[in-house]
mmCIF file of C-alpha atoms in Angstrom:
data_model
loop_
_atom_site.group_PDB
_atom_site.id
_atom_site.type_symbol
_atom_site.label_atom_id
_atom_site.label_comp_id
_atom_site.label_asym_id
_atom_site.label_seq_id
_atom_site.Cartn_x
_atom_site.Cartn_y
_atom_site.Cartn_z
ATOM 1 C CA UNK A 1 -4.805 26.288 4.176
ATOM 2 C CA UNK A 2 -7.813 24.105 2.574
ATOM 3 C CA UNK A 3 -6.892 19.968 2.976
ATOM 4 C CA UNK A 4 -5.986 18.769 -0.333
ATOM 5 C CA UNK A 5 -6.374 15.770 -2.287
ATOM 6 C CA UNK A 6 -2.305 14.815 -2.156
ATOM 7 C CA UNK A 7 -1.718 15.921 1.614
ATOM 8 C CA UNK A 8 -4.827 13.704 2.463
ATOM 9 C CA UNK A 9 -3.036 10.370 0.208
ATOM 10 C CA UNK A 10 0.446 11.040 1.997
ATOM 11 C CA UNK A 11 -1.714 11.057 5.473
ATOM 12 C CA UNK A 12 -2.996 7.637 4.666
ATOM 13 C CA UNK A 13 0.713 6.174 3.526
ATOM 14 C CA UNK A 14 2.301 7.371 6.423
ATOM 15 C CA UNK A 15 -1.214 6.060 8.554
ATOM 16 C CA UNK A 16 0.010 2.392 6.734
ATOM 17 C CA UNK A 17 3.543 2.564 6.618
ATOM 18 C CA UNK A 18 3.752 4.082 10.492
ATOM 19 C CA UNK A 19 6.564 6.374 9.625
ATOM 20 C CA UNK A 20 7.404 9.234 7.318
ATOM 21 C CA UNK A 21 10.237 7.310 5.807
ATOM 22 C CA UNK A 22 8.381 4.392 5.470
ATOM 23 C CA UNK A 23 5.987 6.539 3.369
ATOM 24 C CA UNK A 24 8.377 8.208 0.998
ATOM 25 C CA UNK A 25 9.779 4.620 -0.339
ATOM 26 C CA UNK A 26 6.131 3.930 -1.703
ATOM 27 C CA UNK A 27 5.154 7.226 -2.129
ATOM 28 C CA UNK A 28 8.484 8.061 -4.410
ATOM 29 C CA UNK A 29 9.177 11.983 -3.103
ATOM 30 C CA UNK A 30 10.765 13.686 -0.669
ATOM 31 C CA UNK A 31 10.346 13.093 3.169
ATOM 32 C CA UNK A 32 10.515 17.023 3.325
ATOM 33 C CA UNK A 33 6.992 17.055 1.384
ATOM 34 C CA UNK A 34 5.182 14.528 3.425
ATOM 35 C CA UNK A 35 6.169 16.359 6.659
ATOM 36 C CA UNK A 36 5.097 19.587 5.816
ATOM 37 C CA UNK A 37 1.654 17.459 4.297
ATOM 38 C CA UNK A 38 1.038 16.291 7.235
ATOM 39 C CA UNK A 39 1.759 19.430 9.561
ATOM 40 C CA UNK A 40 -0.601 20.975 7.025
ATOM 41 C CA UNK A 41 -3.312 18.403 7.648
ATOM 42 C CA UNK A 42 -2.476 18.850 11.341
ATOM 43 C CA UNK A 43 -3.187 22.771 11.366
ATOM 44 C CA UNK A 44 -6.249 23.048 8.974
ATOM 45 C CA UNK A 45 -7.828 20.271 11.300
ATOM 46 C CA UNK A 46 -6.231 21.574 14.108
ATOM 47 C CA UNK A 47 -5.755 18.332 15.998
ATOM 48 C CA UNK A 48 -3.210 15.852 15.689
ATOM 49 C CA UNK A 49 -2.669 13.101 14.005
ATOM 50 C CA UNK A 50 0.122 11.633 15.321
ATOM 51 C CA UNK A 51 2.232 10.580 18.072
ATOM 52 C CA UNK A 52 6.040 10.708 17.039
ATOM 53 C CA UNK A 53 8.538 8.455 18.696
ATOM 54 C CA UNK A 54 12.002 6.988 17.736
ATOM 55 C CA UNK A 55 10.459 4.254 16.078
ATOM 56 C CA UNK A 56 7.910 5.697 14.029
ATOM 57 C CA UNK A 57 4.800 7.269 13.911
ATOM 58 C CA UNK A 58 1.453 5.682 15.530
ATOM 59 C CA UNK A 59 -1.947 7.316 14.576
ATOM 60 C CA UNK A 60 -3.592 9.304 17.733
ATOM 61 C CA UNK A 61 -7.514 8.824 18.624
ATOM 62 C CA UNK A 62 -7.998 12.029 16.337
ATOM 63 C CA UNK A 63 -5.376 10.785 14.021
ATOM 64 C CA UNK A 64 -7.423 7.062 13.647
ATOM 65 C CA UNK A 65 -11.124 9.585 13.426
ATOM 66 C CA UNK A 66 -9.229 11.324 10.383
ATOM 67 C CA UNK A 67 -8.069 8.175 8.519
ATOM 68 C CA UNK A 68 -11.381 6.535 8.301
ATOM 69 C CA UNK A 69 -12.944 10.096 6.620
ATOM 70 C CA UNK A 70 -9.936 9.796 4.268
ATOM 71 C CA UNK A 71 -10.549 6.312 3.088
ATOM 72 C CA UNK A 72 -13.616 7.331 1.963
ATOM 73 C CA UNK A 73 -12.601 10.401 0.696
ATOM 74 C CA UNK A 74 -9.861 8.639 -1.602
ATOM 75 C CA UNK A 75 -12.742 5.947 -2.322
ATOM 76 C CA UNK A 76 -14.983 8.701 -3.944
ATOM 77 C CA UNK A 77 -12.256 10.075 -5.820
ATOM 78 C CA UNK A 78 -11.781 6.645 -7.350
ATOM 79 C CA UNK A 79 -15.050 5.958 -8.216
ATOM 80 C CA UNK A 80 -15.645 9.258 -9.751
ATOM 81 C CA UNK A 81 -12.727 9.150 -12.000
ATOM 82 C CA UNK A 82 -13.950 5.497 -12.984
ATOM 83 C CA UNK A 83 -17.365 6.544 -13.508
ATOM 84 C CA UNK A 84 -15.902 9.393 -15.906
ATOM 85 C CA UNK A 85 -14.550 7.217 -17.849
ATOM 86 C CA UNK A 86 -17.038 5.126 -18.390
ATOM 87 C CA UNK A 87 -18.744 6.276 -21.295
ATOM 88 C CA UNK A 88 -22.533 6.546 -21.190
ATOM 89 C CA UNK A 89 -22.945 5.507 -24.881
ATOM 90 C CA UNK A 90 -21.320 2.017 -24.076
ATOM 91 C CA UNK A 91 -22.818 1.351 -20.838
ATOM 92 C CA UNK A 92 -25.593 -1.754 -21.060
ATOM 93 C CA UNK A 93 -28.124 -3.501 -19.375
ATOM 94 C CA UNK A 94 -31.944 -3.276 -18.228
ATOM 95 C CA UNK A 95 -33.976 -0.711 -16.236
ATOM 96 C CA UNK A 96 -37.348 -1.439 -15.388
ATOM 97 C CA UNK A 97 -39.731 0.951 -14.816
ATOM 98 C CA UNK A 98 -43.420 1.469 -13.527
ATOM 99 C CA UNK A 99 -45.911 4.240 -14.531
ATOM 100 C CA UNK A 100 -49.476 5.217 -13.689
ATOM 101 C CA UNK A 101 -51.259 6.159 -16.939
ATOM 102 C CA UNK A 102 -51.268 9.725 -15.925
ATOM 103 C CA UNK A 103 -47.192 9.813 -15.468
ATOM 104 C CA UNK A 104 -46.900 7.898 -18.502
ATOM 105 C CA UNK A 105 -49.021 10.470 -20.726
ATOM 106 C CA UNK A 106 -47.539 13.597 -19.169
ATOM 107 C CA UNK A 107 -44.342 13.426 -17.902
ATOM 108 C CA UNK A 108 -42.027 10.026 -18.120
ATOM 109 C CA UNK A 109 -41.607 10.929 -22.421
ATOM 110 C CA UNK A 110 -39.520 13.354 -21.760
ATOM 111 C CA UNK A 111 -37.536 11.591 -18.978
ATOM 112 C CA UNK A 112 -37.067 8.628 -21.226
ATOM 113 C CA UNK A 113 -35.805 10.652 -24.069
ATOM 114 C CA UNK A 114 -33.509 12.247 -21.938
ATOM 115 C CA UNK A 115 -32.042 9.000 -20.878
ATOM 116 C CA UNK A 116 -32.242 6.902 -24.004
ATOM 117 C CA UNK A 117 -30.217 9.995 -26.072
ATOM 118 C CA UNK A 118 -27.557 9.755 -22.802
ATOM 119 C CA UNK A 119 -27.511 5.621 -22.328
ATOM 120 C CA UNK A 120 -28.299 4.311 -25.814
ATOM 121 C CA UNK A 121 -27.430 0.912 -25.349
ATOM 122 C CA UNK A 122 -29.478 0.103 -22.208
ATOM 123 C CA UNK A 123 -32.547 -1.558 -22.369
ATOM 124 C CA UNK A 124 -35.510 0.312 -20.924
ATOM 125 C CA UNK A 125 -39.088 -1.613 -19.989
ATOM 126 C CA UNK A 126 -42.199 0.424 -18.957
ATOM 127 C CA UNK A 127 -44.940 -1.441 -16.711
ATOM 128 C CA UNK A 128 -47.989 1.208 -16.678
ATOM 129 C CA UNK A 129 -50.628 -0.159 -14.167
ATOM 130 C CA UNK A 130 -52.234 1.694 -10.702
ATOM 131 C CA UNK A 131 -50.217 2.653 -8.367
ATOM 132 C CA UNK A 132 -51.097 0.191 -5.830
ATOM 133 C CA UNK A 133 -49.874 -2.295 -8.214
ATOM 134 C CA UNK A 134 -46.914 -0.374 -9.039
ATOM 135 C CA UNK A 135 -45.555 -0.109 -5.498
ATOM 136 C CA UNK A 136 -45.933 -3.985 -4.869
ATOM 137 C CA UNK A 137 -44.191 -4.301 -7.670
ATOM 138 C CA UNK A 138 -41.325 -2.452 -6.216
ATOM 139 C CA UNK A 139 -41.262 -3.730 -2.913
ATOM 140 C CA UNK A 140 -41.054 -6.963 -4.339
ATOM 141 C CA UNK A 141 -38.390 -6.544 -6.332
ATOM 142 C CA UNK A 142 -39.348 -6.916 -9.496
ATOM 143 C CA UNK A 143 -39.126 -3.129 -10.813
ATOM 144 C CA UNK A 144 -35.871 -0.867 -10.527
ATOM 145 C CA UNK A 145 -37.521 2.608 -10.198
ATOM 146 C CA UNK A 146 -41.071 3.888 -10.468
ATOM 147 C CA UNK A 147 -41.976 7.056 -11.479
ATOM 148 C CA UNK A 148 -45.273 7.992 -10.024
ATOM 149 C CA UNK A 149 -47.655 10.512 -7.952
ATOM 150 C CA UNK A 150 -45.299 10.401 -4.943
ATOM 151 C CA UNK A 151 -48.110 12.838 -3.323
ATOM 152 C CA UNK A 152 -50.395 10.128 -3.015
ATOM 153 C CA UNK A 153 -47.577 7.180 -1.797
ATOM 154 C CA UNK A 154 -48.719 4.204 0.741
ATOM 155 C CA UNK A 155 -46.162 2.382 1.205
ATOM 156 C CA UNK A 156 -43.838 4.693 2.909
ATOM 157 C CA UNK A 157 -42.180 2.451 5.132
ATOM 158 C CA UNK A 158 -40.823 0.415 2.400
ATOM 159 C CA UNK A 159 -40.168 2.971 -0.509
ATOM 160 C CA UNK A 160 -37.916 5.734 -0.428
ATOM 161 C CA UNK A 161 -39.614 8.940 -2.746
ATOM 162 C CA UNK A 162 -37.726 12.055 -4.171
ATOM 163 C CA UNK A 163 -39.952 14.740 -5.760
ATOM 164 C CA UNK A 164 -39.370 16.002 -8.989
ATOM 165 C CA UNK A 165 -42.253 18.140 -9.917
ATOM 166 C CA UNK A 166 -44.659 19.879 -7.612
ATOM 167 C CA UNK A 167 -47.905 21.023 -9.358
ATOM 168 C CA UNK A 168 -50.545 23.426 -8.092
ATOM 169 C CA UNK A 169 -54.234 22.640 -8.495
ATOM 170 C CA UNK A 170 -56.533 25.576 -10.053
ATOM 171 C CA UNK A 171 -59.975 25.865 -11.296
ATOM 172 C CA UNK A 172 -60.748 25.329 -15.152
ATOM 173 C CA UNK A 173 -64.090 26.773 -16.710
ATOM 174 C CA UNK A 174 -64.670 27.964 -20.071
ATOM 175 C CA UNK A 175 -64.815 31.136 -21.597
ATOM 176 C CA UNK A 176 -67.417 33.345 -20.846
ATOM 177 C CA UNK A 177 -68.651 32.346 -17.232
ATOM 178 C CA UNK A 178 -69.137 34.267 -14.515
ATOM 179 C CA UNK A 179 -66.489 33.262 -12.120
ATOM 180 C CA UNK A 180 -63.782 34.434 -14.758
ATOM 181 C CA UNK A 181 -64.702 37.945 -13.749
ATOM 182 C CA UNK A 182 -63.116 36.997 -10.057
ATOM 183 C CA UNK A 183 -59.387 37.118 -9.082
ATOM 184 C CA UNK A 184 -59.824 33.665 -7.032
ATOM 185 C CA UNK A 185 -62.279 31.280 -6.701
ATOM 186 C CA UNK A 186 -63.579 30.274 -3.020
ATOM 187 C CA UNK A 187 -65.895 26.520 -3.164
ATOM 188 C CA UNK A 188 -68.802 28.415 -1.980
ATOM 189 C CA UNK A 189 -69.152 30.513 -4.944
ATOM 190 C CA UNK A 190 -68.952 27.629 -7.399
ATOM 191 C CA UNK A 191 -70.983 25.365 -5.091
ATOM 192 C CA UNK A 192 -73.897 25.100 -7.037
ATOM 193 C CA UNK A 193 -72.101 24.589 -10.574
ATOM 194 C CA UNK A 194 -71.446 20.877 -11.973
ATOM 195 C CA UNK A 195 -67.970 19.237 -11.799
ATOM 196 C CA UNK A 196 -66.680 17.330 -14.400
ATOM 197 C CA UNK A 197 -63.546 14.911 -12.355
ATOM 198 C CA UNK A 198 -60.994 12.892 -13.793
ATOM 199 C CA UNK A 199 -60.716 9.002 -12.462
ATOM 200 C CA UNK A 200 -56.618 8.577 -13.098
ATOM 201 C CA UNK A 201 -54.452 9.152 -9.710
ATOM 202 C CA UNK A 202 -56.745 9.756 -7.359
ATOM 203 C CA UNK A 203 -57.173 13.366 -8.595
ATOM 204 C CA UNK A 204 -60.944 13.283 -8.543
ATOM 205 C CA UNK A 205 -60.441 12.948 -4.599
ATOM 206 C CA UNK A 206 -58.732 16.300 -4.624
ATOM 207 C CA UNK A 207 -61.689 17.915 -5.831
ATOM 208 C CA UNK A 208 -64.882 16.055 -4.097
ATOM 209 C CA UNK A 209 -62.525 16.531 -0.759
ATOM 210 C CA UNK A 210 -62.470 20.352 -1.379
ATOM 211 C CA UNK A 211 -66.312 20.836 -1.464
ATOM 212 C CA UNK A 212 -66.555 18.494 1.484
ATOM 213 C CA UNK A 213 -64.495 20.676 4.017
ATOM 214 C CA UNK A 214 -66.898 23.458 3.252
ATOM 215 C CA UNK A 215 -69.883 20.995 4.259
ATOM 216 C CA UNK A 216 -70.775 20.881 0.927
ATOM 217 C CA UNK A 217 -72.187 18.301 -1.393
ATOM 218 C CA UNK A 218 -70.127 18.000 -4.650
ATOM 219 C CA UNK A 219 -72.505 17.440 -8.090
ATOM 220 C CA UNK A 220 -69.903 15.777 -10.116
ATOM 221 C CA UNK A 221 -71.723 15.362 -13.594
ATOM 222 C CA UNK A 222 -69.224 13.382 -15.700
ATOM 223 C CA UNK A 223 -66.548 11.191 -14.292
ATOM 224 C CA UNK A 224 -63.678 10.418 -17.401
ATOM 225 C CA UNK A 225 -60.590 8.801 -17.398
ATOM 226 C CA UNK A 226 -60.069 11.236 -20.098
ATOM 227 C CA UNK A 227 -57.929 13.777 -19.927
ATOM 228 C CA UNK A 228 -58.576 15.391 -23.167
ATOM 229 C CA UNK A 229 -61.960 14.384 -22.641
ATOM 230 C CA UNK A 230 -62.128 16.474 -19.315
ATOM 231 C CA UNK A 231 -60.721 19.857 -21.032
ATOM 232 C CA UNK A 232 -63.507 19.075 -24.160
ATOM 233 C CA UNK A 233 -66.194 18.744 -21.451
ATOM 234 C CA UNK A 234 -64.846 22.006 -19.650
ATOM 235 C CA UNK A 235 -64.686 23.845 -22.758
ATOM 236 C CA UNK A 236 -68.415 22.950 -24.042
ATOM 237 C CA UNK A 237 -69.878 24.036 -20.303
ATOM 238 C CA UNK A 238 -70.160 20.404 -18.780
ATOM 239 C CA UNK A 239 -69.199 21.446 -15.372
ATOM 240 C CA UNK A 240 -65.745 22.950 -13.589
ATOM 241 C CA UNK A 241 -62.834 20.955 -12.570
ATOM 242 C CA UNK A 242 -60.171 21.166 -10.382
ATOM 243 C CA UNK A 243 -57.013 19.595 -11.762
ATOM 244 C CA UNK A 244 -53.144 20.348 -11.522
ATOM 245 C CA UNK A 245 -51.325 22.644 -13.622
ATOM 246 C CA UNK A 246 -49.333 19.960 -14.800
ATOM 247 C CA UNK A 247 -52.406 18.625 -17.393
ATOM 248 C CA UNK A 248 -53.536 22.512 -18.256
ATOM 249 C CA UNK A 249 -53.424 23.359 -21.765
ATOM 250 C CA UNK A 250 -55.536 26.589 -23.059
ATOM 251 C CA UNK A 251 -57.429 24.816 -26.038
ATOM 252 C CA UNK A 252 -59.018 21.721 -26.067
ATOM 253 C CA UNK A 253 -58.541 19.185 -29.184
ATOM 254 C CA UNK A 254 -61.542 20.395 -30.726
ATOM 255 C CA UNK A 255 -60.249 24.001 -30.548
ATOM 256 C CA UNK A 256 -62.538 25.047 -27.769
ATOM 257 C CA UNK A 257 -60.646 27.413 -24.996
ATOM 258 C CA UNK A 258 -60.556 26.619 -21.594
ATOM 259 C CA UNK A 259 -59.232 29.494 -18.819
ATOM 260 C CA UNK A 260 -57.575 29.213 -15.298
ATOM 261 C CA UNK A 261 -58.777 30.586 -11.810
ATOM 262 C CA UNK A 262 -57.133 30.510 -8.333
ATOM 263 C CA UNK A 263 -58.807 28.827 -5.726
ATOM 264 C CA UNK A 264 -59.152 30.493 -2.137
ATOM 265 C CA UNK A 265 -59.002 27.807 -0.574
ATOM 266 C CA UNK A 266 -55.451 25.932 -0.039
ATOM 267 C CA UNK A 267 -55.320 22.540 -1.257
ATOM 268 C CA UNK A 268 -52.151 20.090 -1.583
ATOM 269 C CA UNK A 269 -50.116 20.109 -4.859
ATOM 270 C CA UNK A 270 -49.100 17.423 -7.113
ATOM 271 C CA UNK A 271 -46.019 15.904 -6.807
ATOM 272 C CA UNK A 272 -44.487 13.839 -9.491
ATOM 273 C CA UNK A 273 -41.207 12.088 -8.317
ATOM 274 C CA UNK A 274 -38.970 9.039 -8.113
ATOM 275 C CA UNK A 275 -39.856 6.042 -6.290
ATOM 276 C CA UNK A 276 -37.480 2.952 -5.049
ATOM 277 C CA UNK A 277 -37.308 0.167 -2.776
ATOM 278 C CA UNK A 278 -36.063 1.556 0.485
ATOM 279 C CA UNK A 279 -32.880 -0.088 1.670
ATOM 280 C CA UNK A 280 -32.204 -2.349 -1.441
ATOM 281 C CA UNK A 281 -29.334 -2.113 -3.479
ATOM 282 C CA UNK A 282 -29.992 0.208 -6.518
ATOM 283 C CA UNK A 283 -28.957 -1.211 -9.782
ATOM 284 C CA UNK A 284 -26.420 0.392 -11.896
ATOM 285 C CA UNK A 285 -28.932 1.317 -14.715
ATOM 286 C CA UNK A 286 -31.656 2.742 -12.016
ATOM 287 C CA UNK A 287 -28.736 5.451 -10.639
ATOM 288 C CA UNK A 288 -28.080 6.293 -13.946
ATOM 289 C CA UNK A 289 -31.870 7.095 -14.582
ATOM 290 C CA UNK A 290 -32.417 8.162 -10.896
ATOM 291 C CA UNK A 291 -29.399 11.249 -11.669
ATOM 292 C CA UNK A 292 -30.639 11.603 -15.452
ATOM 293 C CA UNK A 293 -34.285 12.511 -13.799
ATOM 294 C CA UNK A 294 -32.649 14.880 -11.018
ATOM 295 C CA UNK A 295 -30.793 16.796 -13.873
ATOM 296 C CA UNK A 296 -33.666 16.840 -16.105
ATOM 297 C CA UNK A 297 -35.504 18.195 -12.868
ATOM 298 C CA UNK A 298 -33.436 20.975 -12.411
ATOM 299 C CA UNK A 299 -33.080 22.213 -15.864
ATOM 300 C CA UNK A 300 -36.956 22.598 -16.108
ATOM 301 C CA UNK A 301 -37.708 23.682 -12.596
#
C-alpha cells in the first residue's frame, strides 16, 4: 500500500502526543483508524516506528528518521496549497534583471511577456550591459536573476546557472557559392574565404578559435556588433560566418537570402540560461520568473 497524505499526519500526532489515544482527542476520529494508519506506515516502510508500552508510545531510531521526512513532507503540502491560492494576478513587487544585448534582442521578449501576462502587477527592471558587468552585479546583490550566455559564465563559484536553450553553431554563406554544393563544411575548405564575426557575447571567439585548431590564420574582414548587419554582409558576399542557430533567419532585412551548412568540425553550442547568486536567498518575484522561464523552456524545447 502507497504512504498517504492522512496516514503520514496521524504518524506525526501520535509522534507528538506519544500515544494513539492521545492522538485521536486532537485528531477527532477513531483510535481504530490511526492504528491501522500507522501499521500501514509501518509495512509500506517496512520498519518500525514505534515502541509500544503501557504508557504510551515512544518513537524508535527508524520511527524519529521517519518523522523528520514527514515534517517536511506536511511542510510542502502547506506551502503548495498556499502558493495555489495565491493568485498570480495580485501578487506584487520588483524583479530585477540583467541582459547582454544579444539576450535582450533575441530571447528575454518572449520570457518577459510570458511573465508580465502571468504576474501583472509586479514590477520588472532590465539592466542590459556585458556580461562581466552583469555577473558583478549579481554577486553583489544588486540584481535578482540574470539571463545571459551561461556557456560563456566566469564566475562559477559564486553563481548558480540553469540552461534554458542550447544552440548549435553552423556556417552561413549566401546563395550561390560553392560550399553550398557540400553536405558539411570542414575549416580547411573555407580557409581561404573572408569571415565576417559578430563582437556581442564573445561569439566572434567561437569562430577565430575554430580556424586556429586547424593551424590556420582566420581573415576576418568585417567585425559588427550588428546582427542584422552580419546576415546583410553574408548575403551581399562579404565573407562567411559562423554563428548559432539561435540568430539564423533565411533573408536578410534587405531581402537578400542567406543559407545554412554543417560544420565538420565539432564546436561548443550556445547556451542561453538562468543565472543567480549561489547560496543567497532568492526573492519571491525571482522564483516566480525563475519557474515562468523553466515552463516557457519546456513548451518550446
Amino acid at each position: 500500500m502507497a504512504i498517504t497524505l492522512k496516514n503520514v499526519r496521524y504518524f506525526v500526532a501520535v509522534a507528538e502526543a506519544e500515544s494513539i489515544s492521545g492522538a485521536v482527542q486532537d485528531l477527532n476520529i477513531s483510535q481504530s483508524v490511526v492504528t491501522e494508519a500507522i501499521k500501514s506506515l509501518e509495512e509500506d516502510l517496512g520498519a518500525q516506528l514505534f515502541q509500544r508500552h503501557a504508557r504510551g508510545m515512544t518513537l524508535t531510531h527508524a520511527g524519529y528518521q521517519f518523522l523528520r521526512h514527514a515534517h517536511q513532507i506536511l511542510a510542502s503540502v502547506r506551502n503548495a496549497r498556499e502558493a495555489m491560492r495565491a493568485r498570480p494576478d495580485t501578487v506584487t513587487g520588483q524583479l530585477n534583471i540583467g541582459v547582454t544585448s544579444l539576450v535582450c534582442g533575441y530571447f528575454l521578449p518572449y520570457l518577459l511577456d510570458r511573465f508580465r501576462n502571468t504576474f501583472p502587477l509586479v514590477d520588472v527592471r532590465v539592466v542590459e550591459d556585458q556580461r562581466e558587468y552583469i555577473e558583478h552585479l549579481l554577486v553583489n546583490g544588486e540584481l535578482d536573476v540574470g539571463v545571459l550566455i551561461v556557456s560563456n559564465l566566469e564566475n562559477r563559484q559564486a553563481l548558480e546557472s540553469e540552461a534554458l536553450l542550447e544552440s548549435a553553431y553552423r556556417l552561413w554563406l549566401p546563395v550561390n557559392h560553392p560550399l553550398l554544393e557540400l553536405g558539411a563544411v570542414a575549416v580547411d575548405e573555407m580557409s581561404d574565404q573572408a569571415l565576417v564575426t559578430l563582437k556581442l557575447d564573445e561569439l566572434e571567439d567561437v569562430a577565430t578559435t575554430l580556424w586556429r585548431r586547424q593551424g590556420l590564420k582566420p581573415s576576418v574582414a568585417v567585425r559588427t556588433s550588428s546582427v542584422e548587419g552580419l546576415r546583410s554582409l553574408v548575403a551581399t558576399g562579404a565573407g562567411l560566418a559562423v554563428m548559432p542557430d539561435l540568430l539564423y533567419r533565411p533573408w536578410s532585412l534587405d531581402g537578400d537570402r542567406l543559407e545554412v551548412r554543417q560544420l565538420m568540425e565539432k564546436t561548443p553550442s550556445l547556451q542561453v540560461g538562468l543565472v543567480w547568486r549561489r547560496g543567497a536567498r532568492v526573492a519571491e518575484t525571482a522564483q516566480n520568473f525563475l519557474t515562468v522561464a523553466r515552463e516557457y523552456s519546456r513548451s518550446h524545447g
